[in-house]
Amino acid sequence: MSQKSVLFVCLGNICRSPMAEVALRAEAVAQGLALTIDSAGISGLHTGDGADPRAVAEAQRHGIDLNKHRARQVTEEDFLRFGHIYALDQQNLRDLRRIAPGRSLARVGLLLDMVPGRGGQAVIDPYYGDEDDFAAAWDDVAQAARYIVAQLAR
Ligand code: 4NP
């Protein structure tokens, strides 16, 4: 398990965590940092589905392709494979802590704890919202991505 590996986890793995995944990948490429990056959902309800079309559109607005995403559920093995697992909201964090195996090697935390002044906050679930909510979620995950790269580049 490399410390330079990051998994993002939200509820459905079709909106927030896929946006976080591609935002971090773009930031890591831009900064020349090699990272293993993935995303998963607490729920398996959307397993195999593509990202929400509104998330795809928001990523596209930033020049990033989110068409290839396929949702999957988080697994026990994820806690052994990833150095860092970031929950998109507090409920995701509680669920991750509940399902983490005793032999977990991952540091599990809340994504916006990475952003100064945003500690303890959630990336708001845009699923029942509108385009503006997707834009706000994108801004949050893109900002967090910059801090993750800065930390892991050290
Ligand atoms: P996500 O958004 O957790 O950001 O992928 C959601 C996707 C699906 C549902 C809820 C949130 N759902 O209830 O199906």
mmCIF file of C-alpha atoms and ligand atoms in Angstrom:
data_model
loop_
_atom_site.group_PDB
_atom_site.id
_atom_site.type_symbol
_atom_site.label_atom_id
_atom_site.label_comp_id
_atom_site.label_asym_id
_atom_site.label_seq_id
_atom_site.Cartn_x
_atom_site.Cartn_y
_atom_site.Cartn_z
ATOM 1 C CA MET A 1 0.000 0.000 0.000
ATOM 2 C CA SER A 2 1.419 3.353 -1.078
ATOM 3 C CA GLN A 3 0.674 6.507 0.908
ATOM 4 C CA LYS A 4 0.256 8.141 -2.481
ATOM 5 C CA SER A 5 -3.142 6.596 -3.061
ATOM 6 C CA VAL A 6 -6.503 8.262 -2.489
ATOM 7 C CA LEU A 7 -10.057 6.938 -2.462
ATOM 8 C CA PHE A 8 -13.088 9.244 -2.334
ATOM 9 C CA VAL A 9 -16.329 7.899 -0.899
ATOM 10 C CA CYS A 10 -19.843 9.352 -1.092
ATOM 11 C CA LEU A 11 -23.231 7.628 -0.926
ATOM 12 C CA GLY A 12 -23.980 6.664 -4.515
ATOM 13 C CA ASN A 13 -20.605 7.092 -6.301
ATOM 14 C CA ILE A 14 -22.370 8.874 -9.160
ATOM 15 C CA CYS A 15 -22.145 12.571 -8.152
ATOM 16 C CA ARG A 16 -19.680 13.852 -5.565
ATOM 17 C CA SER A 17 -16.939 11.232 -5.302
ATOM 18 C CA PRO A 18 -16.572 10.788 -9.092
ATOM 19 C CA MET A 19 -16.163 14.572 -9.417
ATOM 20 C CA ALA A 20 -13.571 14.491 -6.621
ATOM 21 C CA GLU A 21 -11.760 11.625 -8.351
ATOM 22 C CA VAL A 22 -11.362 13.389 -11.696
ATOM 23 C CA ALA A 23 -10.654 16.786 -10.098
ATOM 24 C CA LEU A 24 -7.793 15.282 -8.086
ATOM 25 C CA ARG A 25 -6.492 13.375 -11.108
ATOM 26 C CA ALA A 26 -6.379 16.601 -13.122
ATOM 27 C CA GLU A 27 -4.661 18.488 -10.294
ATOM 28 C CA ALA A 28 -2.095 15.697 -9.771
ATOM 29 C CA VAL A 29 -1.289 15.634 -13.496
ATOM 30 C CA ALA A 30 -1.006 19.440 -13.528
ATOM 31 C CA GLN A 31 1.428 19.325 -10.589
ATOM 32 C CA GLY A 32 3.372 16.311 -11.886
ATOM 33 C CA LEU A 33 2.495 14.116 -8.913
ATOM 34 C CA ALA A 34 1.932 10.384 -9.445
ATOM 35 C CA LEU A 35 -1.106 9.281 -7.462
ATOM 36 C CA THR A 36 -3.409 6.266 -7.500
ATOM 37 C CA ILE A 37 -6.948 7.693 -7.361
ATOM 38 C CA ASP A 38 -10.358 6.042 -7.269
ATOM 39 C CA SER A 39 -13.857 6.571 -5.886
ATOM 40 C CA ALA A 40 -16.595 4.362 -4.462
ATOM 41 C CA GLY A 41 -19.992 4.506 -2.824
ATOM 42 C CA ILE A 42 -21.233 3.456 0.592
ATOM 43 C CA SER A 43 -24.305 2.156 -1.215
ATOM 44 C CA GLY A 44 -24.234 -0.367 -4.026
ATOM 45 C CA LEU A 45 -27.489 0.999 -5.399
ATOM 46 C CA HIS A 46 -25.846 2.543 -8.468
ATOM 47 C CA THR A 47 -23.161 -0.090 -9.067
ATOM 48 C CA GLY A 48 -22.259 -0.156 -12.764
ATOM 49 C CA ASP A 49 -23.989 3.139 -13.517
ATOM 50 C CA GLY A 50 -22.210 6.038 -15.154
ATOM 51 C CA ALA A 51 -21.845 9.334 -13.344
ATOM 52 C CA ASP A 52 -24.944 11.531 -13.063
ATOM 53 C CA PRO A 53 -25.289 13.516 -16.334
ATOM 54 C CA ARG A 54 -25.202 16.750 -14.315
ATOM 55 C CA ALA A 55 -21.844 15.735 -12.820
ATOM 56 C CA VAL A 56 -20.570 14.823 -16.297
ATOM 57 C CA ALA A 57 -21.666 18.263 -17.545
ATOM 58 C CA GLU A 58 -20.022 20.054 -14.619
ATOM 59 C CA ALA A 59 -16.723 18.216 -15.189
ATOM 60 C CA GLN A 60 -16.983 19.032 -18.902
ATOM 61 C CA ARG A 61 -17.276 22.732 -18.012
ATOM 62 C CA HIS A 62 -13.813 22.348 -16.503
ATOM 63 C CA GLY A 63 -12.469 20.483 -19.518
ATOM 64 C CA ILE A 64 -12.554 17.107 -17.779
ATOM 65 C CA ASP A 65 -14.136 13.922 -19.140
ATOM 66 C CA LEU A 66 -16.308 12.018 -16.673
ATOM 67 C CA ASN A 67 -17.991 9.755 -19.223
ATOM 68 C CA LYS A 68 -15.953 6.655 -18.440
ATOM 69 C CA HIS A 69 -16.900 6.452 -14.772
ATOM 70 C CA ARG A 70 -18.679 3.321 -13.522
ATOM 71 C CA ALA A 71 -20.028 3.323 -9.973
ATOM 72 C CA ARG A 72 -18.879 0.705 -7.485
ATOM 73 C CA GLN A 73 -19.381 0.011 -3.799
ATOM 74 C CA VAL A 74 -16.577 0.418 -1.297
ATOM 75 C CA THR A 75 -14.959 -2.885 -0.230
ATOM 76 C CA GLU A 76 -12.937 -4.135 2.730
ATOM 77 C CA GLU A 77 -9.946 -4.385 0.428
ATOM 78 C CA ASP A 78 -10.133 -0.618 -0.186
ATOM 79 C CA PHE A 79 -9.064 -0.095 3.434
ATOM 80 C CA LEU A 80 -5.901 -2.085 2.723
ATOM 81 C CA ARG A 81 -5.169 -0.677 -0.734
ATOM 82 C CA PHE A 82 -5.575 3.061 -0.150
ATOM 83 C CA GLY A 83 -3.438 5.260 2.071
ATOM 84 C CA HIS A 84 -6.108 7.918 2.327
ATOM 85 C CA ILE A 85 -9.872 7.563 2.201
ATOM 86 C CA TYR A 86 -11.879 10.790 2.131
ATOM 87 C CA ALA A 87 -15.561 10.880 3.007
ATOM 88 C CA LEU A 88 -17.573 13.562 1.231
ATOM 89 C CA ASP A 89 -19.897 14.120 4.207
ATOM 90 C CA GLN A 90 -20.183 13.184 7.868
ATOM 91 C CA GLN A 91 -22.622 10.348 7.290
ATOM 92 C CA ASN A 92 -20.236 8.817 4.758
ATOM 93 C CA LEU A 93 -17.485 9.174 7.374
ATOM 94 C CA ARG A 94 -19.559 7.450 10.060
ATOM 95 C CA ASP A 95 -20.387 4.646 7.629
ATOM 96 C CA LEU A 96 -16.740 4.228 6.637
ATOM 97 C CA ARG A 97 -15.673 4.001 10.277
ATOM 98 C CA ARG A 98 -18.430 1.439 10.864
ATOM 99 C CA ILE A 99 -17.371 -0.854 8.015
ATOM 100 C CA ALA A 100 -13.593 -0.405 8.291
ATOM 101 C CA PRO A 101 -11.929 -3.756 9.007
ATOM 102 C CA GLY A 102 -9.736 -3.948 12.094
ATOM 103 C CA ARG A 103 -6.684 -4.418 9.888
ATOM 104 C CA SER A 104 -7.412 -1.204 7.945
ATOM 105 C CA LEU A 105 -4.261 0.659 6.951
ATOM 106 C CA ALA A 106 -6.009 3.718 5.547
ATOM 107 C CA ARG A 107 -6.267 7.161 7.094
ATOM 108 C CA VAL A 108 -9.971 7.864 6.960
ATOM 109 C CA GLY A 109 -11.161 11.469 7.161
ATOM 110 C CA LEU A 110 -13.610 14.119 6.041
ATOM 111 C CA LEU A 111 -12.633 15.673 2.711
ATOM 112 C CA LEU A 112 -13.200 19.312 3.648
ATOM 113 C CA ASP A 113 -11.013 18.904 6.747
ATOM 114 C CA MET A 114 -8.230 19.272 4.161
ATOM 115 C CA VAL A 115 -9.344 22.826 3.359
ATOM 116 C CA PRO A 116 -8.418 25.586 5.838
ATOM 117 C CA GLY A 117 -11.576 27.190 7.229
ATOM 118 C CA ARG A 118 -13.832 24.377 5.981
ATOM 119 C CA GLY A 119 -13.090 21.770 8.639
ATOM 120 C CA GLY A 120 -16.078 19.691 9.715
ATOM 121 C CA GLN A 121 -18.117 20.723 6.681
ATOM 122 C CA ALA A 122 -19.779 18.466 4.122
ATOM 123 C CA VAL A 123 -19.634 18.609 0.366
ATOM 124 C CA ILE A 124 -23.382 19.114 -0.021
ATOM 125 C CA ASP A 125 -25.134 16.269 -1.807
ATOM 126 C CA PRO A 126 -26.326 17.761 -5.120
ATOM 127 C CA TYR A 127 -28.340 14.693 -6.174
ATOM 128 C CA TYR A 128 -31.705 16.243 -5.314
ATOM 129 C CA GLY A 129 -30.486 19.717 -6.267
ATOM 130 C CA ASP A 130 -29.844 21.620 -9.458
ATOM 131 C CA GLU A 131 -26.928 22.681 -11.653
ATOM 132 C CA ASP A 132 -25.804 25.292 -9.134
ATOM 133 C CA ASP A 133 -25.478 22.598 -6.499
ATOM 134 C CA PHE A 134 -23.263 20.566 -8.824
ATOM 135 C CA ALA A 135 -21.170 23.684 -9.482
ATOM 136 C CA ALA A 136 -20.797 24.272 -5.731
ATOM 137 C CA ALA A 137 -19.817 20.627 -5.165
ATOM 138 C CA TRP A 138 -17.258 20.891 -7.942
ATOM 139 C CA ASP A 139 -15.723 24.015 -6.392
ATOM 140 C CA ASP A 140 -15.427 22.188 -3.069
ATOM 141 C CA VAL A 141 -13.796 19.044 -4.458
ATOM 142 C CA ALA A 142 -11.461 21.017 -6.741
ATOM 143 C CA GLN A 143 -10.284 23.137 -3.819
ATOM 144 C CA ALA A 144 -9.745 20.060 -1.663
ATOM 145 C CA ALA A 145 -7.815 18.452 -4.520
ATOM 146 C CA ARG A 146 -5.300 21.299 -4.466
ATOM 147 C CA TYR A 147 -4.644 20.783 -0.759
ATOM 148 C CA ILE A 148 -4.374 17.001 -1.134
ATOM 149 C CA VAL A 149 -1.766 17.357 -3.864
ATOM 150 C CA ALA A 150 0.125 19.939 -1.822
ATOM 151 C CA GLN A 151 0.180 17.591 1.171
ATOM 152 C CA LEU A 152 1.114 14.434 -0.728
ATOM 153 C CA ALA A 153 3.802 16.228 -2.761
ATOM 154 C CA ARG A 154 5.753 16.928 0.438
HETATM 155 P P1 4NP B 1 -23.602 10.901 -4.460
HETATM 156 O O1 4NP B 1 -25.117 11.380 -4.716
HETATM 157 O O2 4NP B 1 -23.586 10.211 -3.126
HETATM 158 O O3 4NP B 1 -22.846 12.194 -4.453
HETATM 159 O O4 4NP B 1 -23.218 10.006 -5.610
HETATM 160 C C1 4NP B 1 -26.205 10.540 -4.574
HETATM 161 C C2 4NP B 1 -26.496 9.630 -5.559
HETATM 162 C C3 4NP B 1 -27.600 8.809 -5.448
HETATM 163 C C4 4NP B 1 -28.427 8.910 -4.333
HETATM 164 C C5 4NP B 1 -28.110 9.831 -3.339
HETATM 165 C C6 4NP B 1 -27.002 10.630 -3.460
HETATM 166 N N1 4NP B 1 -29.571 8.109 -4.230
HETATM 167 O O5 4NP B 1 -30.328 8.280 -3.263
HETATM 168 O O6 4NP B 1 -29.801 7.262 -5.109
#
